PDB file of C-alpha atoms and ligand atoms in Angstrom:
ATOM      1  CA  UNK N   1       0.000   0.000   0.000  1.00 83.00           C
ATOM      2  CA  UNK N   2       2.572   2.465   0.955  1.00 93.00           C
ATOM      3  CA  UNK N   3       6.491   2.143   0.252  1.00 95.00           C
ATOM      4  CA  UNK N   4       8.695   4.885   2.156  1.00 97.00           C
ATOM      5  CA  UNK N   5      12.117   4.465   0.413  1.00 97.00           C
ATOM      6  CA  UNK N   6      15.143   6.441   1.376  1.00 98.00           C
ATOM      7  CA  UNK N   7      13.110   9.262   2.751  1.00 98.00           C
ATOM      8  CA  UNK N   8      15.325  12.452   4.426  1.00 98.00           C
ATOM      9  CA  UNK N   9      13.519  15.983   4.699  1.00 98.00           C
ATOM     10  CA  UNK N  10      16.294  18.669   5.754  1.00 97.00           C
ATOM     11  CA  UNK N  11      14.392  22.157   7.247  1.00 95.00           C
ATOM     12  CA  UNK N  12      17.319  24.765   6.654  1.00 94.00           C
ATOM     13  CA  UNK N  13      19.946  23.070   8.139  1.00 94.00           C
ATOM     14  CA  UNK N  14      18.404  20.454  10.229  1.00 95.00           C
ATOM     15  CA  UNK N  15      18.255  16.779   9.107  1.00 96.00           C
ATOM     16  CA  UNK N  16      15.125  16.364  10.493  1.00 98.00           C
ATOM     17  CA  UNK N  17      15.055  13.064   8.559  1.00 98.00           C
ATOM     18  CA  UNK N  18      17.442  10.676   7.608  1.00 98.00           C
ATOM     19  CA  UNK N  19      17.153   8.111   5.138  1.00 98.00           C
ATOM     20  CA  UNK N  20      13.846   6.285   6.280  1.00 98.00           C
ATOM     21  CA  UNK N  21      12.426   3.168   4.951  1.00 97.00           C
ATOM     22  CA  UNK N  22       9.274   1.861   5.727  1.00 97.00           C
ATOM     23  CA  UNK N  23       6.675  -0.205   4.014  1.00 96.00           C
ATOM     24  CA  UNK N  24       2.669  -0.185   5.485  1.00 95.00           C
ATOM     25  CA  UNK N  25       1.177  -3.761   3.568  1.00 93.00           C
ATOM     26  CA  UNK N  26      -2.329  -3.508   2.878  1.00 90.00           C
ATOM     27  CA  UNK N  27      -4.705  -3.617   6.177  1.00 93.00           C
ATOM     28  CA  UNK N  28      -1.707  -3.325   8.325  1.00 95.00           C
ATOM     29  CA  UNK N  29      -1.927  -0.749  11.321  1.00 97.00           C
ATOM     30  CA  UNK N  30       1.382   0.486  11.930  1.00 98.00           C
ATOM     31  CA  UNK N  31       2.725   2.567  15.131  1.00 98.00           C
ATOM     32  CA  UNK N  32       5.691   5.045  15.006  1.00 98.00           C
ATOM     33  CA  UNK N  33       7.298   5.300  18.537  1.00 98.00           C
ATOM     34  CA  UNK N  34      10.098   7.682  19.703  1.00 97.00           C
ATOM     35  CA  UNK N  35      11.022  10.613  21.013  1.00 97.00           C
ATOM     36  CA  UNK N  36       9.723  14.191  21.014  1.00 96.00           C
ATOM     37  CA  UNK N  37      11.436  16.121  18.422  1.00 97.00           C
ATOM     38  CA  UNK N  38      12.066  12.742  16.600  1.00 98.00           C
ATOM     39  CA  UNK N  39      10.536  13.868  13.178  1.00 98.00           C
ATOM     40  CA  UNK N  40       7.475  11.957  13.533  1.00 98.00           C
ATOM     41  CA  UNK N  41       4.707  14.319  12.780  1.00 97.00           C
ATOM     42  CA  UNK N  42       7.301  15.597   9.695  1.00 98.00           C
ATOM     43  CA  UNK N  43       7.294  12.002   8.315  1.00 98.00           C
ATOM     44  CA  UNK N  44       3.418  11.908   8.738  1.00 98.00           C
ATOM     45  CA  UNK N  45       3.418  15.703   7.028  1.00 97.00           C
ATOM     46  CA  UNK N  46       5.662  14.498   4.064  1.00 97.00           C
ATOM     47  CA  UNK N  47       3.514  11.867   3.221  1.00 96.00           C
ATOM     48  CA  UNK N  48       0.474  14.046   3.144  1.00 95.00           C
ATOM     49  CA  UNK N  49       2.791  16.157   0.809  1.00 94.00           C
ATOM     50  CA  UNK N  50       3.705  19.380   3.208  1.00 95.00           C
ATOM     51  CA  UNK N  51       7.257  18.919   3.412  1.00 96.00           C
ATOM     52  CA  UNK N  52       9.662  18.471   0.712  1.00 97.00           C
ATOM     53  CA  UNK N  53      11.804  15.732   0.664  1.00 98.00           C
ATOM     54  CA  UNK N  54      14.351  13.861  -1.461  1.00 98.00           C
ATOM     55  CA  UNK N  55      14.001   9.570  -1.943  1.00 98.00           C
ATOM     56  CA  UNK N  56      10.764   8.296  -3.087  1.00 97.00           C
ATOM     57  CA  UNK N  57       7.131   7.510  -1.136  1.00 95.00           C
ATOM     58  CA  UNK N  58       5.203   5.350  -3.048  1.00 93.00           C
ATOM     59  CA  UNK N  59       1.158   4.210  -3.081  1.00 90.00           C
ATOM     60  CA  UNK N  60      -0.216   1.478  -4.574  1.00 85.00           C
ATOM     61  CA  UNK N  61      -4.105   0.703  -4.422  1.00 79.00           C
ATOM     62  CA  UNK N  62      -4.218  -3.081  -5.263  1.00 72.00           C
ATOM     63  CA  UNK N  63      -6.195  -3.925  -8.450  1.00 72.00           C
ATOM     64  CA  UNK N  64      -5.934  -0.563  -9.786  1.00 70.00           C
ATOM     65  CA  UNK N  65      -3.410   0.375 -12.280  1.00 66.00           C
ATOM     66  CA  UNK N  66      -2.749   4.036 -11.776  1.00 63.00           C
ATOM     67  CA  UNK N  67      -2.343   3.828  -7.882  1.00 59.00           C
ATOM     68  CA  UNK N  68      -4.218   7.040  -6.831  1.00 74.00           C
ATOM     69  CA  UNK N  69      -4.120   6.243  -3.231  1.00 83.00           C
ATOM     70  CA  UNK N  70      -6.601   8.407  -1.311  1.00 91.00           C
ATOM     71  CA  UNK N  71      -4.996   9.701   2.598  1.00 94.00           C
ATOM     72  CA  UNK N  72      -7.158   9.963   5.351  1.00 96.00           C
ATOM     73  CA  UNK N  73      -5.354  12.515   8.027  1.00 97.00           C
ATOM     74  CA  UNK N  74      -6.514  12.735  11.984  1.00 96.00           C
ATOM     75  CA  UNK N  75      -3.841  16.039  13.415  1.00 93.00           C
ATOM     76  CA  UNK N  76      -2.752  16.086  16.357  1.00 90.00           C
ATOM     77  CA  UNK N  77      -5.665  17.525  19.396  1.00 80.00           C
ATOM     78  CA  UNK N  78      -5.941  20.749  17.368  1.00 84.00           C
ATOM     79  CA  UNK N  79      -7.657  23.391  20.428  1.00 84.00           C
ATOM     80  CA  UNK N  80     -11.281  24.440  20.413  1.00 87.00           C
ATOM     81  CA  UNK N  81     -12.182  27.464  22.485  1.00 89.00           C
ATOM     82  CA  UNK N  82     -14.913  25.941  24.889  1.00 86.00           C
ATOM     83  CA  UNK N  83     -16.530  29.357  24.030  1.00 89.00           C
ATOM     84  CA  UNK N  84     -16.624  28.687  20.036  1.00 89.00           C
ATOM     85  CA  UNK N  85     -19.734  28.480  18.548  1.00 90.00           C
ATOM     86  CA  UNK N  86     -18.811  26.143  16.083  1.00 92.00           C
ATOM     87  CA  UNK N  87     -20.739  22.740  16.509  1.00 95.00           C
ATOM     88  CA  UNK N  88     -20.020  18.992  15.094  1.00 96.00           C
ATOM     89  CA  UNK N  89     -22.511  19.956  12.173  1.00 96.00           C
ATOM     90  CA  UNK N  90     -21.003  23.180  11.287  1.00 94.00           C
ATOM     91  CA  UNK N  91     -17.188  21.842  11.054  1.00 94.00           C
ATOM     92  CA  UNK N  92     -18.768  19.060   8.884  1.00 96.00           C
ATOM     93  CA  UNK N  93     -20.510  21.375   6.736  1.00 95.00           C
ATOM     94  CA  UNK N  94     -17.217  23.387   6.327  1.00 93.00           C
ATOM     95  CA  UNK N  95     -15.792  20.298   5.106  1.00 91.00           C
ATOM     96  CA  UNK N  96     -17.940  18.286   3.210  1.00 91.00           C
ATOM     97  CA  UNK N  97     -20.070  20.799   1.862  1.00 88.00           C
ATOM     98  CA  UNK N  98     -19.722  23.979  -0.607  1.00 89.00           C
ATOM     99  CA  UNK N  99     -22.938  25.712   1.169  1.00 88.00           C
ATOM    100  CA  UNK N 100     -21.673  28.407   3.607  1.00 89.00           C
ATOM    101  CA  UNK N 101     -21.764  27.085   7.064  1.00 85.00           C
ATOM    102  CA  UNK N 102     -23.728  29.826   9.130  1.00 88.00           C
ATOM    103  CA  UNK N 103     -26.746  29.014   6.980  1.00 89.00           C
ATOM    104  CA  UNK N 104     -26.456  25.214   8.926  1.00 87.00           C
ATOM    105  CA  UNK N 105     -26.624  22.085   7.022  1.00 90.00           C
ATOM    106  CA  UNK N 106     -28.838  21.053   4.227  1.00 92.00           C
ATOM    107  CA  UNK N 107     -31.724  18.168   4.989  1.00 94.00           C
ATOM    108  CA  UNK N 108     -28.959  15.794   2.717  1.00 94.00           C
ATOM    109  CA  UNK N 109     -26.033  16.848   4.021  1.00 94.00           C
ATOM    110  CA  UNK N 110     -27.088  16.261   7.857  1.00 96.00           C
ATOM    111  CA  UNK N 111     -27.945  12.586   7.312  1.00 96.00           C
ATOM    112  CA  UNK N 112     -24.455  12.594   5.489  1.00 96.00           C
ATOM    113  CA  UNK N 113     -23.154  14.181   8.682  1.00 97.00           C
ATOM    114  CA  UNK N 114     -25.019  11.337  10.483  1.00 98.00           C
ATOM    115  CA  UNK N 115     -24.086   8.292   8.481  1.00 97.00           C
ATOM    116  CA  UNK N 116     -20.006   9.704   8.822  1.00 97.00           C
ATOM    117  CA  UNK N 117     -20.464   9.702  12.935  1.00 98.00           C
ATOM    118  CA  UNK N 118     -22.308   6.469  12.478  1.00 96.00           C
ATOM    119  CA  UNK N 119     -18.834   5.349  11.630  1.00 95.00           C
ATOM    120  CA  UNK N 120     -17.777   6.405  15.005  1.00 95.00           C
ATOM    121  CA  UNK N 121     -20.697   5.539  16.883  1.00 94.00           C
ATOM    122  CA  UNK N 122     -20.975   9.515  17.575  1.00 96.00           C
ATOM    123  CA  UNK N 123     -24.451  10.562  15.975  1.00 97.00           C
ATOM    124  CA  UNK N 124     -25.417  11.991  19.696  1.00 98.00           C
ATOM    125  CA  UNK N 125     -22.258  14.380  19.330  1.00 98.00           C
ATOM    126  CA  UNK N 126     -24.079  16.144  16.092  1.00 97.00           C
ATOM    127  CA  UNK N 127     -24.907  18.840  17.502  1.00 96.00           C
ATOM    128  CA  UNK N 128     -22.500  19.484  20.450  1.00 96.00           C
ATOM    129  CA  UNK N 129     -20.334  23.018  20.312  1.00 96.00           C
ATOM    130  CA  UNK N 130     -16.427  21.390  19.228  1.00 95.00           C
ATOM    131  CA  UNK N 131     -15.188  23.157  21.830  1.00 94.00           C
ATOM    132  CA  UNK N 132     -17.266  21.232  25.224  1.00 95.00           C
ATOM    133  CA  UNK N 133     -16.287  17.616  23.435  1.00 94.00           C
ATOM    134  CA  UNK N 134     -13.877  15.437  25.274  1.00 91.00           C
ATOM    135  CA  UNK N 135     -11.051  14.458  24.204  1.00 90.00           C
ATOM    136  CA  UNK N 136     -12.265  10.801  23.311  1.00 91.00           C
ATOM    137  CA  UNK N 137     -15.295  12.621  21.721  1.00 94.00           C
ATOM    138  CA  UNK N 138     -12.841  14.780  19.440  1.00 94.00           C
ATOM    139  CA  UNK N 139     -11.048  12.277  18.193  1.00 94.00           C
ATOM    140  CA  UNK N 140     -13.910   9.966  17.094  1.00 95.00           C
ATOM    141  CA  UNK N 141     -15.145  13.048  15.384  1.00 96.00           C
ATOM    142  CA  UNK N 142     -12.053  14.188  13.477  1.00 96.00           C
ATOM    143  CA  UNK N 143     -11.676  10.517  12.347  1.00 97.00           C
ATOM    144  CA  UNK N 144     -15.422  10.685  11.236  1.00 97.00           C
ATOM    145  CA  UNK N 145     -14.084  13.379   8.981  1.00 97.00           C
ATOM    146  CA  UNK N 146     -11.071  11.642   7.770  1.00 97.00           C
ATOM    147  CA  UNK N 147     -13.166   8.750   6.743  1.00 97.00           C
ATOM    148  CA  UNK N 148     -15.383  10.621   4.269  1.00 95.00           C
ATOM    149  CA  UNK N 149     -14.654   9.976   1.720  1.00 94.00           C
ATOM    150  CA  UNK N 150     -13.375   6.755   3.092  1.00 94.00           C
ATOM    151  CA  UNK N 151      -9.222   6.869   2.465  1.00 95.00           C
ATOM    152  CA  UNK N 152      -7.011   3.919   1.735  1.00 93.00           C
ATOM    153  CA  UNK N 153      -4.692   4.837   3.948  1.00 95.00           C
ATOM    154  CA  UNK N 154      -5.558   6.670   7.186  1.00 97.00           C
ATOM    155  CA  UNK N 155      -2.966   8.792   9.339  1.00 97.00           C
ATOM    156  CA  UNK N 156      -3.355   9.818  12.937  1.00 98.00           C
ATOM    157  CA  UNK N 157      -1.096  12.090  14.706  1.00 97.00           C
ATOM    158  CA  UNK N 158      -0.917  10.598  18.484  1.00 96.00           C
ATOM    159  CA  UNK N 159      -5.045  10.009  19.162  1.00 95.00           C
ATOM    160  CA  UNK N 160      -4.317   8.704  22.238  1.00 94.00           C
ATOM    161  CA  UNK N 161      -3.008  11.817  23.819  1.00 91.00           C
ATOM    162  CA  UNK N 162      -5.574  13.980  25.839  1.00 85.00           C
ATOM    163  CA  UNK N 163      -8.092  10.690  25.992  1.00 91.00           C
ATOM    164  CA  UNK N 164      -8.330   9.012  29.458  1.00 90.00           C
ATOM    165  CA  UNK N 165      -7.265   5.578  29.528  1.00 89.00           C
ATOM    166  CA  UNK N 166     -10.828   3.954  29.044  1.00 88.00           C
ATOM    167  CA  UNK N 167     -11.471   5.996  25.931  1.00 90.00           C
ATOM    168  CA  UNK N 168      -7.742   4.991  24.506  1.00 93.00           C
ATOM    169  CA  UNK N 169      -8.776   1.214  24.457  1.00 94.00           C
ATOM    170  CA  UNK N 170     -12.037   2.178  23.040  1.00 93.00           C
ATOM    171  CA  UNK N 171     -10.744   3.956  20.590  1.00 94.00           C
ATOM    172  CA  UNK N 172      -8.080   1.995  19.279  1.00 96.00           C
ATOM    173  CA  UNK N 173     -11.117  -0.771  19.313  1.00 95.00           C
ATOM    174  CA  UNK N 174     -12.695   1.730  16.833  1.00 95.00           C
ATOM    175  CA  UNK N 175      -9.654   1.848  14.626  1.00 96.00           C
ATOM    176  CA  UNK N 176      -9.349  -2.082  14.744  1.00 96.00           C
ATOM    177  CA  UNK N 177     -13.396  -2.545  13.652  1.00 95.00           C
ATOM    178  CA  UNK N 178     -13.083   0.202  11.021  1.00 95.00           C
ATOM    179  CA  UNK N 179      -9.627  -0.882   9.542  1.00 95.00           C
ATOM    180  CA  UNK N 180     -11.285  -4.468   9.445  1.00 94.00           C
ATOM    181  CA  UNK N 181     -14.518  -3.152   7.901  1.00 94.00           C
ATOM    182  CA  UNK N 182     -13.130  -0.874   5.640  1.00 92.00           C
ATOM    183  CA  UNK N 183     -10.136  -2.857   4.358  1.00 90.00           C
ATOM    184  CA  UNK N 184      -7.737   0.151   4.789  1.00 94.00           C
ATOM    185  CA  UNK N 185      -4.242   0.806   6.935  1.00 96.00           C
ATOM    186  CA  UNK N 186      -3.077   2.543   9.611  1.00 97.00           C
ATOM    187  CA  UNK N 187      -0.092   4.420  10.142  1.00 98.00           C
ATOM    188  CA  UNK N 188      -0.384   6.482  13.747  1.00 98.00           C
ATOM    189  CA  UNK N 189       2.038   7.917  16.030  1.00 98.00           C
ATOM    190  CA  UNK N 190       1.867   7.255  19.947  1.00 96.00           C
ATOM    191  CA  UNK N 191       3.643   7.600  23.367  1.00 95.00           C
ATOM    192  CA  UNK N 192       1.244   4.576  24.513  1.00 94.00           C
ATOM    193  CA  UNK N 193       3.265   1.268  24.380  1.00 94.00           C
ATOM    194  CA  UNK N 194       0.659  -0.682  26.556  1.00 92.00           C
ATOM    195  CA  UNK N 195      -1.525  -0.602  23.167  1.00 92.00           C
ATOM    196  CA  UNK N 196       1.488  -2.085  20.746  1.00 96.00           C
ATOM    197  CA  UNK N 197       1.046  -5.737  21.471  1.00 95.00           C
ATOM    198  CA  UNK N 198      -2.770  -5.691  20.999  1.00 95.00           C
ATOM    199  CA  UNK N 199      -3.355  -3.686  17.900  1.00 97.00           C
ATOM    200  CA  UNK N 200       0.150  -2.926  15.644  1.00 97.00           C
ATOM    201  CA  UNK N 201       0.863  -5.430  13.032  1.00 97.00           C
ATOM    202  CA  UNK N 202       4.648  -3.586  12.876  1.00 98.00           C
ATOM    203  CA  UNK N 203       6.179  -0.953  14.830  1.00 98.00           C
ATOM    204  CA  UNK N 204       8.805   1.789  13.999  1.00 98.00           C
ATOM    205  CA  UNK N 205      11.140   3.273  16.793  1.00 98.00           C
ATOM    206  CA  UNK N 206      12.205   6.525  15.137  1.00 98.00           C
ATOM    207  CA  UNK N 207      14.734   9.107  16.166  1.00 98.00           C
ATOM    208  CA  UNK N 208      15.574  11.289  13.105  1.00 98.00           C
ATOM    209  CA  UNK N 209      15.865   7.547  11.415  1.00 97.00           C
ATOM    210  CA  UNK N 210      14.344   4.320  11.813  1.00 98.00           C
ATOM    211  CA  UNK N 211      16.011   2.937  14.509  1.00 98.00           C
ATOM    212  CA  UNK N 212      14.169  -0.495  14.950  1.00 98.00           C
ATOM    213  CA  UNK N 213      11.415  -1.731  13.045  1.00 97.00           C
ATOM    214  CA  UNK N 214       9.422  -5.191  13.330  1.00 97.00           C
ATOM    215  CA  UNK N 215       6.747  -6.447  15.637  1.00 98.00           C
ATOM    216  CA  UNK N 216       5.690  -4.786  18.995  1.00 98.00           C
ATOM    217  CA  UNK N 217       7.659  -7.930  20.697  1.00 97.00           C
ATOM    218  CA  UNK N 218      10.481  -7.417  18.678  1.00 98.00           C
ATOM    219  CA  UNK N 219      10.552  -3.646  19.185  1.00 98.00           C
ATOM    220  CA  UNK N 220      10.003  -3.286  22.504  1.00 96.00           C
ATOM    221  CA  UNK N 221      12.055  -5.872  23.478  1.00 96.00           C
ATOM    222  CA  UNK N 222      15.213  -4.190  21.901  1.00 97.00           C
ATOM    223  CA  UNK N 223      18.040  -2.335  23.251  1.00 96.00           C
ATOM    224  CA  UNK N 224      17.017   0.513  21.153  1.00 95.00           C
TER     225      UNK N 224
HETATM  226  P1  ADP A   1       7.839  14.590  16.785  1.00 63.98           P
HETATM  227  O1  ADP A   1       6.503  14.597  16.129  1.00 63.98           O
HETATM  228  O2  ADP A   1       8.528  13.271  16.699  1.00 63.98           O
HETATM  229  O3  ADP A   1       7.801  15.082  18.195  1.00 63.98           O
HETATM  230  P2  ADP A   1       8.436  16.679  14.866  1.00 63.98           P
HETATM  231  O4  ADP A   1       8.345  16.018  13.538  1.00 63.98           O
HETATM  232  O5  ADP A   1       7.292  17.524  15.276  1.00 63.98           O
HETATM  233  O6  ADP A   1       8.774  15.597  15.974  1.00 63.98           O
HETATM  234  O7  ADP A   1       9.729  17.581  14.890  1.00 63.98           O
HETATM  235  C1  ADP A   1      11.020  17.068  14.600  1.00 63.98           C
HETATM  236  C2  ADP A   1      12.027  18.189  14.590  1.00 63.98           C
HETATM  237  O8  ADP A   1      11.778  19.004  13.456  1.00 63.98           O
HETATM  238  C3  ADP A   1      11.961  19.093  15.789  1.00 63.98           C
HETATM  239  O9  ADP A   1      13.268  19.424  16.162  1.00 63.98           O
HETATM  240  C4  ADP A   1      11.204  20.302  15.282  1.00 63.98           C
HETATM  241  O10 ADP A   1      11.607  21.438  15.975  1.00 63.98           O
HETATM  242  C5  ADP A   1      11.634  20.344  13.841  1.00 63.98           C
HETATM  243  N1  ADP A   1      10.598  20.930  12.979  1.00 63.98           N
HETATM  244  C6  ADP A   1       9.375  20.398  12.748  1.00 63.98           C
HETATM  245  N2  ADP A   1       8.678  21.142  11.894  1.00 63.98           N
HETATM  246  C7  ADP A   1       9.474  22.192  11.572  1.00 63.98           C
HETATM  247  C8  ADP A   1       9.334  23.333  10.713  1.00 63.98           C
HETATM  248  N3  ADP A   1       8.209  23.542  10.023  1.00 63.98           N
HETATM  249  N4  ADP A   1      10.379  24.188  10.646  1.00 63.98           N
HETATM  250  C9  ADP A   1      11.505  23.970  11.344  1.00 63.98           C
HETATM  251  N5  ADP A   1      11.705  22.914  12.144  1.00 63.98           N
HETATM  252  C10 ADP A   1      10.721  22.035  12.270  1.00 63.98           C
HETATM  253 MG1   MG A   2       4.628  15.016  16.850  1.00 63.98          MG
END
């Protein structure tokens, strides 16, 4: 699905990046560990094509013949004043939609909204202000929006962070049903090791460069 080969990004003068090589098979869901400051969020950000880069990043869509791999991107807890007035609807509609937001959604478009959080098991959440959500409840929304249209390849930017521990296992629960119904893979970032074993198919320990890659066991049981 997606071949990383020989990847370095260089910001001025920092190697941010150093020769990475990574390959995410079809259906796999795969973790990148390591450090803050590592370069993980810039690999993600490369691949979504925001950072220039030199080697080659590859997608292939299996029985297609142009591979026109579609990305579906979760960022990192991005801050909603409590006080905005913007609801679940209204980001949607900002979104999905070429209507002007203040005007609310159309009939359509709200059971579009609906079926998306359906996804997520968030249709209550429709009509909640962004900014009161939880953090669990934020999360399952912004991957409601990265899975319309529904991606081959979905990215999340540590979606465990700022979600309490029950709401981590439920969502990486979500991400296990959805990759299994959808047929898509995962690449994510995390600090959370206690969730490698269960749910990654391959991890990556990166520090400017992939320092150890293979299964959780393999990984975590490293010297690296
Ligand atoms: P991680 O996500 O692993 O914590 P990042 O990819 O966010 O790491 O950052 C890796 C390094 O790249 C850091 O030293 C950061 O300061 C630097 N960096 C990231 N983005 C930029 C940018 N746009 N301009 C300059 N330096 C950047
Ligand atoms: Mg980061």
């Amino acid at each position: 699905c997606l071949r990383i080969e020989n990847l370095s990004v260089t910001i001025g003068s920092d190697k941010i990046l150093q020769n990475v090589n990574l390959h995410v098979h079809c259906g796999q869901m795969v973790a990148l560990i390591g450090p803050n400051g590592a370069g993980k969020s810039t690999l993600l950000k490369t691949l979504l094509g925001e950072r220039e880069f030199d080697g080659n990043i590859i997608f292939s869509v299996p029985g297609a013949r142009r591979a026109k791999a579609r990305i579906g991107y979760v960022p990192q807890s991005p801050n909603f004043d409590p006080g905005d007035p913007v609801s679940v609807a209204d980001l949607f509609t900002c979104c999905l939609s070429r209507r002007p937001a203040f005007l609310g959604p159309s009939k359509s478009d709200r059971e579009l909204i609906l079926e998306c959080l359906d996804r997520v098991h968030g249709e209550d959440l429709i009509d909640k202000r962004v900014g009161t959500l939880s953090g669990g409840e934020l999360q399952r929304v912004l991957l409601a929006l990265a899975l319309e249209p529904m991606p081959n390849i979905l990215i999340l930017d540590e979606p465990l962070s700022g979600v309490d521990v029950e709401g981590q296992t439920g969502l990486m629960d979500m991400l296990d049903e959805i990759r299994n119904a959808y047929d898509l893979s995962i690449l994510m970032t995390t600090h959370d090791f206690s969730m490698l074993e269960k749910y990654a198919d391959q991890v990556a320990l990166i520090d400017h460069r992939v320092l150890k890659l293979g299964t959780p066991g393999e990984v975590l049981g490293s010297d690296e």
